[in-house]
Structure formats: structure tokens, C-alpha cells
Tab-separated table of C-alpha atoms in Angstrom:
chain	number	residue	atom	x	y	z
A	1	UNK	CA	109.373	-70.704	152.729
A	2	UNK	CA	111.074	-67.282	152.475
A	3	UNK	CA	112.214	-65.569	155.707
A	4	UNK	CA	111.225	-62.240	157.148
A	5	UNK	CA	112.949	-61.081	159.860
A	6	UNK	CA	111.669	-58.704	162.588
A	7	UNK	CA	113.862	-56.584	165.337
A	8	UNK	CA	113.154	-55.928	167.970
A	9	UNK	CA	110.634	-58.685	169.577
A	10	UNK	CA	109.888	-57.046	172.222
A	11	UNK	CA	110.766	-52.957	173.289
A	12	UNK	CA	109.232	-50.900	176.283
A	13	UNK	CA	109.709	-47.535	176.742
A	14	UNK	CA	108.457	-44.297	178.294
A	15	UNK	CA	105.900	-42.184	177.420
A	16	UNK	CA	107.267	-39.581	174.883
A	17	UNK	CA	110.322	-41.360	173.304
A	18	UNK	CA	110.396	-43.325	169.884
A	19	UNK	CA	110.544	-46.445	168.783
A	20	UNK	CA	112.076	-47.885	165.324
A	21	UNK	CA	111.031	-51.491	164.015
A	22	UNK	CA	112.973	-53.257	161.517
A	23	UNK	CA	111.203	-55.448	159.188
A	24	UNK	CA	113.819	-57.286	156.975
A	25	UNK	CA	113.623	-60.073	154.271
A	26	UNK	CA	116.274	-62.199	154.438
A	27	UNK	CA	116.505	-65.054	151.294
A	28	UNK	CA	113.904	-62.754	149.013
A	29	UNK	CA	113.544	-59.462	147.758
A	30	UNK	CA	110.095	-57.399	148.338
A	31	UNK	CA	109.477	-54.525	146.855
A	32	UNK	CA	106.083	-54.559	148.894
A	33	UNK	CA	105.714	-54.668	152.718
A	34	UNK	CA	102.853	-54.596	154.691
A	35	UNK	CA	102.465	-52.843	158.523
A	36	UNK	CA	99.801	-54.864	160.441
A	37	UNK	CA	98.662	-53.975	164.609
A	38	UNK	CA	97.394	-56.434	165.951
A	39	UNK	CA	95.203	-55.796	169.285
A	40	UNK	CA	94.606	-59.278	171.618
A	41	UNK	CA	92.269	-61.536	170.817
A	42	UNK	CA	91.911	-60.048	167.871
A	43	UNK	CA	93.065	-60.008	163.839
A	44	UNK	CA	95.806	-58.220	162.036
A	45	UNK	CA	95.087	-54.286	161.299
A	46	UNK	CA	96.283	-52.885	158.170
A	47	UNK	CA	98.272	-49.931	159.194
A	48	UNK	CA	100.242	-49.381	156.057
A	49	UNK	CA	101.477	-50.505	152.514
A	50	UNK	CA	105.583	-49.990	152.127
A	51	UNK	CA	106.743	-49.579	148.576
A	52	UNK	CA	110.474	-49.272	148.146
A	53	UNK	CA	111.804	-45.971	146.772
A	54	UNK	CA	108.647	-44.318	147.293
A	55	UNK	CA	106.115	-42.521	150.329
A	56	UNK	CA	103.620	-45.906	152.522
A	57	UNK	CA	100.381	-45.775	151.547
A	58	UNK	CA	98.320	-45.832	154.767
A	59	UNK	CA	95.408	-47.002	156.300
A	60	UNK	CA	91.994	-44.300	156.958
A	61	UNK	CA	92.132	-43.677	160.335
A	62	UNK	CA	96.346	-44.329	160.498
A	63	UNK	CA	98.714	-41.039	161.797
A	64	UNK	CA	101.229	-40.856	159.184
A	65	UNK	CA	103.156	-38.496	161.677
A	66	UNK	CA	102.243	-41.061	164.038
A	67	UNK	CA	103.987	-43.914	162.517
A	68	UNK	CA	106.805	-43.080	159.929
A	69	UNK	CA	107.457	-46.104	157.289
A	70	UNK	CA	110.438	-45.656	155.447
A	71	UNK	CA	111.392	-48.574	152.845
A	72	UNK	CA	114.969	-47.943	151.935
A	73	UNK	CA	115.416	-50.667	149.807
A	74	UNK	CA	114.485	-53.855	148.610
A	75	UNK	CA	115.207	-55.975	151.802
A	76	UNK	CA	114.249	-53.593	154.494
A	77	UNK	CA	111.226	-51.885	155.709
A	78	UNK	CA	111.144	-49.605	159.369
A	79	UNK	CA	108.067	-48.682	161.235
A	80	UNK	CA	108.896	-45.488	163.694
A	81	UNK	CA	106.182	-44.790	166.208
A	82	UNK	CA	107.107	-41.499	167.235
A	83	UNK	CA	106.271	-39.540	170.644
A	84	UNK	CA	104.867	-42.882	171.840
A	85	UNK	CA	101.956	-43.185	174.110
A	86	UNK	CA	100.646	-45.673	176.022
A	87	UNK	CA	97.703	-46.362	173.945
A	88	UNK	CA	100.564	-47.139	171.296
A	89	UNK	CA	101.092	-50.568	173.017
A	90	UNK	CA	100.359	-53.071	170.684
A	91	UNK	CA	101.536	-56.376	169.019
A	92	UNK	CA	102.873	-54.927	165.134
A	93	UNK	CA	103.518	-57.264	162.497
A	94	UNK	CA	104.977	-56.904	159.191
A	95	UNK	CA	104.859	-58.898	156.222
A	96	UNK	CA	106.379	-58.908	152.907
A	97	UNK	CA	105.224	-60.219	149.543
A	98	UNK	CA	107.153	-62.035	147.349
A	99	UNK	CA	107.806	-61.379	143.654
A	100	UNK	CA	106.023	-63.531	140.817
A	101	UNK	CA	102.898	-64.647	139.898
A	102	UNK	CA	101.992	-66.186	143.408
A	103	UNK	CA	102.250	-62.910	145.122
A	104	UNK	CA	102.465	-65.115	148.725
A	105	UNK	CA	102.885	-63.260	151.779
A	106	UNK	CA	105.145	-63.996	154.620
A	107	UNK	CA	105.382	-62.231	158.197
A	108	UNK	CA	107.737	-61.238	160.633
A	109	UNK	CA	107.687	-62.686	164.481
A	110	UNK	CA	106.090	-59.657	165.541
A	111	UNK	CA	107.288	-56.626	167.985
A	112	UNK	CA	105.433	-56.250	171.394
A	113	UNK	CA	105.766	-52.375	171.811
A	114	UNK	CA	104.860	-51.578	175.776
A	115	UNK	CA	104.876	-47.656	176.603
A	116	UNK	CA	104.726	-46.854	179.804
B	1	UNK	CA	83.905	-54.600	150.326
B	2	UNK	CA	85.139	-58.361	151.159
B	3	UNK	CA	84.553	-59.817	154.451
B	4	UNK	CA	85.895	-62.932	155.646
B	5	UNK	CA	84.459	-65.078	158.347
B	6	UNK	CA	86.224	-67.839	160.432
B	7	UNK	CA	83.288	-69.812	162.718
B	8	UNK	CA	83.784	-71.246	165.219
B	9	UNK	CA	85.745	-68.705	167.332
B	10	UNK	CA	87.394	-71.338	168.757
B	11	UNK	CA	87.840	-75.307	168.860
B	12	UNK	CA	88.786	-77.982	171.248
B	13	UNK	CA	89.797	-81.965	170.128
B	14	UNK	CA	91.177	-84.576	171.269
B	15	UNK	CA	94.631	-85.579	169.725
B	16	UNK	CA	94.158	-87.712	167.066
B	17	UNK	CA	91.048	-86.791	165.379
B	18	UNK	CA	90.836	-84.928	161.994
B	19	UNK	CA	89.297	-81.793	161.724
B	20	UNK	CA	87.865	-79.198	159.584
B	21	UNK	CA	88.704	-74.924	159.610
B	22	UNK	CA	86.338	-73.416	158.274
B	23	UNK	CA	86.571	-69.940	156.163
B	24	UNK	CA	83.952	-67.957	154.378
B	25	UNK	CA	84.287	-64.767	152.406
B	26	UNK	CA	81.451	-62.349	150.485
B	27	UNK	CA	83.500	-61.649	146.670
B	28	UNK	CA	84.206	-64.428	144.889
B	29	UNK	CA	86.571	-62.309	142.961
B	30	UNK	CA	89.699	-63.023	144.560
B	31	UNK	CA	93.689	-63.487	143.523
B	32	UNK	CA	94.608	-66.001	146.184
B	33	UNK	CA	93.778	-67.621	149.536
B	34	UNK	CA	96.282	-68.071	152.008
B	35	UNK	CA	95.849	-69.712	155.499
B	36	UNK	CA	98.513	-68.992	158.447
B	37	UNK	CA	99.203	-70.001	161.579
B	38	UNK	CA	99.779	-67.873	164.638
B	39	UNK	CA	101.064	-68.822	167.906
B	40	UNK	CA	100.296	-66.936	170.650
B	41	UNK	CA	102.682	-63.763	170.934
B	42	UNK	CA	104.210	-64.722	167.461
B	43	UNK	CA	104.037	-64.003	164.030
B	44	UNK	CA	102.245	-65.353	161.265
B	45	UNK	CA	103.448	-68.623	159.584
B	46	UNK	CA	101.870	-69.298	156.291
B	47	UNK	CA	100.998	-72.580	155.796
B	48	UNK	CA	99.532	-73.063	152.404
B	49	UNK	CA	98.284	-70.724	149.405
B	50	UNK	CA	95.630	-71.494	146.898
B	51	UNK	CA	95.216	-69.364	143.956
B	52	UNK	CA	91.639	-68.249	142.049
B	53	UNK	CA	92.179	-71.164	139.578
B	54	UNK	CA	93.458	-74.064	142.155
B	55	UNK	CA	90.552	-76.520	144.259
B	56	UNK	CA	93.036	-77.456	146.648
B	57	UNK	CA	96.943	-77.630	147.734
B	58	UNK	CA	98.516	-80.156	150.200
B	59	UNK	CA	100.918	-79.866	152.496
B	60	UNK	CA	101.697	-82.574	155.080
B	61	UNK	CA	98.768	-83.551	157.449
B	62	UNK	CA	97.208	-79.865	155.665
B	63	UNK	CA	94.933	-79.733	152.977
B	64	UNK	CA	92.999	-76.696	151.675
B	65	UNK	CA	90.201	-76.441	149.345
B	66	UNK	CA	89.089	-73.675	147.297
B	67	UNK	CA	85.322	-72.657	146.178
B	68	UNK	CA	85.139	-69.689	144.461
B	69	UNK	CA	81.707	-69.811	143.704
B	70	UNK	CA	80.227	-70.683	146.965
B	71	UNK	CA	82.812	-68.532	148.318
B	72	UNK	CA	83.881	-71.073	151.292
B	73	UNK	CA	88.175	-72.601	152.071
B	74	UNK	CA	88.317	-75.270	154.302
B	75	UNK	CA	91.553	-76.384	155.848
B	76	UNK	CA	91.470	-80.442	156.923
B	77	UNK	CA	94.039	-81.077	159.657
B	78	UNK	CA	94.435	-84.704	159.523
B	79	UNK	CA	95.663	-86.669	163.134
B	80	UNK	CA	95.313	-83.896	164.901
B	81	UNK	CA	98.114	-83.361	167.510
B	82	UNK	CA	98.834	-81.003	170.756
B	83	UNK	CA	101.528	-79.225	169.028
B	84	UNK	CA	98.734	-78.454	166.010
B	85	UNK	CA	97.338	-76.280	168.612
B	86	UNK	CA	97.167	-72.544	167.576
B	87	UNK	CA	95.151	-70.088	166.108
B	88	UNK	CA	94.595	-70.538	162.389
B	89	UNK	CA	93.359	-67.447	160.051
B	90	UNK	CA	92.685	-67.459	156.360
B	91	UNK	CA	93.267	-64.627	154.522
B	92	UNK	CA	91.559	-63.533	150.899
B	93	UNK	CA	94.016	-61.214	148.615
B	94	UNK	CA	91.483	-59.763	145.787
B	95	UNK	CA	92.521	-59.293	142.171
B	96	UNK	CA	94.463	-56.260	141.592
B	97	UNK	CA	97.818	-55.022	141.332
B	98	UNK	CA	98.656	-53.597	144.781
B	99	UNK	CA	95.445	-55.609	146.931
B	100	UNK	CA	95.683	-56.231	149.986
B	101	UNK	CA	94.417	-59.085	151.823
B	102	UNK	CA	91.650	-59.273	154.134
B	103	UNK	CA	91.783	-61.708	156.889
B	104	UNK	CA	89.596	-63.583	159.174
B	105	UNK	CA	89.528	-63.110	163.033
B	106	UNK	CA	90.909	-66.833	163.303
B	107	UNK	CA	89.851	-70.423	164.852
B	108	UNK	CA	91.460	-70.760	168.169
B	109	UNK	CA	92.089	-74.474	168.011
B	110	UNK	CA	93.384	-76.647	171.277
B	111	UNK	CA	93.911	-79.918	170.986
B	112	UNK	CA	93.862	-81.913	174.183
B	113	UNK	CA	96.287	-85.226	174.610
């Protein structure tokens, strides 16, 4: 199956500062990518939808100021959680779909944000 | 709106037997089905994906079926081993352009030696 690639796996850092994700398809091109949080023991959140060239659609209920998505271009999606807090702390996922009429999705490892 | 449901929470077998996942959802108007993996701390692996007009897709010791009508996937693990042991979550993308899929909370499955 195609590859998406997520940096970092894991990142902890103080109260205040920012954090950039990487979301990156490696073997496919996606012009869509999806932000997912994921809280334990439970299922994936829809945060945001990343088109390239153009402004995330987000989630009701989802800070864009909060968490800047910026899809450059065709192979690479970031997630920025700015000013993080500790609430912040979560497991975030992304995904990207692949071109053509099966439209399957495949995810990143993941990126275990702690803010302390 | 669609909801998907994934009952029982969570399963325990012993190695060797086959099993059933079971995954309901309320709008039988859907694009696809897709069911993933997840180990714990990980990402998602997808494992197989039916479309609207398939019944079922096989991959390995993994089949899924598909009713649209009754709106209900099952995935059949067959010889069930401890390294099968993970939680499994289906997923329904509706029709649509730009949809976005709505998952299940998952089937915890452990399966002892």
C-alpha cells in the first residue's frame, strides 16, 4: 500500500511554545489530507481537511488559530499547534487519500504531542 | 448524519480460532468501506477497502463483506493469532466529492496463545 510518513513521533514541550507536524506521502501524490486527534481509548477526531494550494477546511468546534494547516504541495501537509497548552496533549494522526476512483485512505504513525 | 457502530468494545480468543468484527452504520448511501488496524500508540494501517458496488474483498487470513442494504461489514479473521491482536475500526466514506469518512470507536481484540 502507499506510504505516509509522519515526523515527529513523539515531541514534548512547554507550555507556550509551538509545535510543527509533518505529514508527508512518500510513493503517491495527495492532493487531499486529513488532520485526525485522537484522545485514548477513543476514535479518530476530524480536526481538518488539507487541500493543496488552497486554505484547510476545519472541523466545528476546531481553532483555526489554534492549529495552522498549511499544504504546500502535493506530497506534504503540516499541522502547527501554536501557543500550546497542556490540554493540547494528544495522539494526532494524519492521513492522505489517494487519487482515482478508489479514493483509499492511508495514515501516518501518529505524533504524541505532550505539553507540559 | 451517519453513525457507525463497532460492538463488542472489545474481544478476547484463543489463538487459533476464527472470528467475526462486526460493523454497523445508519446510511446506506456510502462511497466505500474501509477497515484499519491500529496498534496501540500507532497509526492506522488499512487493511482492506470495499466499495458501494463490491460484497466482499480478500486479503490473506482477512475477508470483508459488504451489505449496503442492511447496512452491516463484517471482517472474518481466519486462525486467529497473538500477533492479530489490535484494535480494528471500520470506517464509512459517503458519496460525495470531498466526504469524509466516519469511523467506528473500534473492537479491541486480544488473542491469547
Amino acid at each position: 500500500g502507499a506510504v505516509v510518513s509522519q515526523h515527529p513521533s513523539r515531541v514534548i514541550c512547554k507550555s507556550g511554545t509551538s509545535v510543527k507536524i509533518e505529514c508527508r506521502s512518500l510513493d503517491f501524490q495527495a492532493t487531499t489530507m486529513f488532520w485526525y486527534r485522537q484522545f485514548p481509548k477513543q476514535s479518530l477526531m476530524l480536526m481538518a481537511t488539507s487541500n493543496e494550494g488552497s486554505k484547510a477546511t476545519y472541523e466545528q468546534g476546531v481553532e483555526k488559530d489554534k492549529f495552522l494547516i498549511n499544504h504546500a504541495s502535493l506530497t506534504l501537509s503540516t499541522l502547527t499547534v501554536t501557543s500550546a497548552h497542556p490540554e493540547d496533549s494528544s495522539f494526532y494522526i494524519c492521513s492522505a487519500r489517494l487519487r482515482g476512483n478508489t479514493g483509499e485512505l492511508f495514515f501516518g504513525e501518529g505524533s504524541r504531542l505532550t505539553v507540559l | 448524519k451517519q453513525e457507525v457502530t463497532q460492538i463488542p468494545a472489545a474481544l478476547s480468543v484463543p489463538e487459533g480460532e476464527n472470528l467475526v468484527l462486526n460493523c454497523s452504520f445508519t446510511d446506506s448511501a456510502i462511497y466505500n468501506l474501509q477497515w484499519f488496524r491500529q496498534d496501540p500508540g500507532k497509526g492506522l494501517t488499512s487493511l482492506l477497502l470495499i466499495q458501494s458496488s463490491q460484497r466482499e474483498q480478500t486479503s490473506g487470513r482477512l475477508n470483508a463483506s459488504l451489505d449496503k442494504s442492511s447496512g452491516r461489514s463484517t471482517l472474518y479473521i481466519a486462525a486467529s493469532q497473538p500477533g492479530d491482536s489490535a484494535t480494528y475500526l471500520c470506517a464509512v466514506r459517503p458519496t460525495g466529492a470531498n466526504s469524509k469518512l466516519t469511523f467506528g470507536k473500534g473492537i479491541t481484540l486480544s488473542v491469547r496463545p
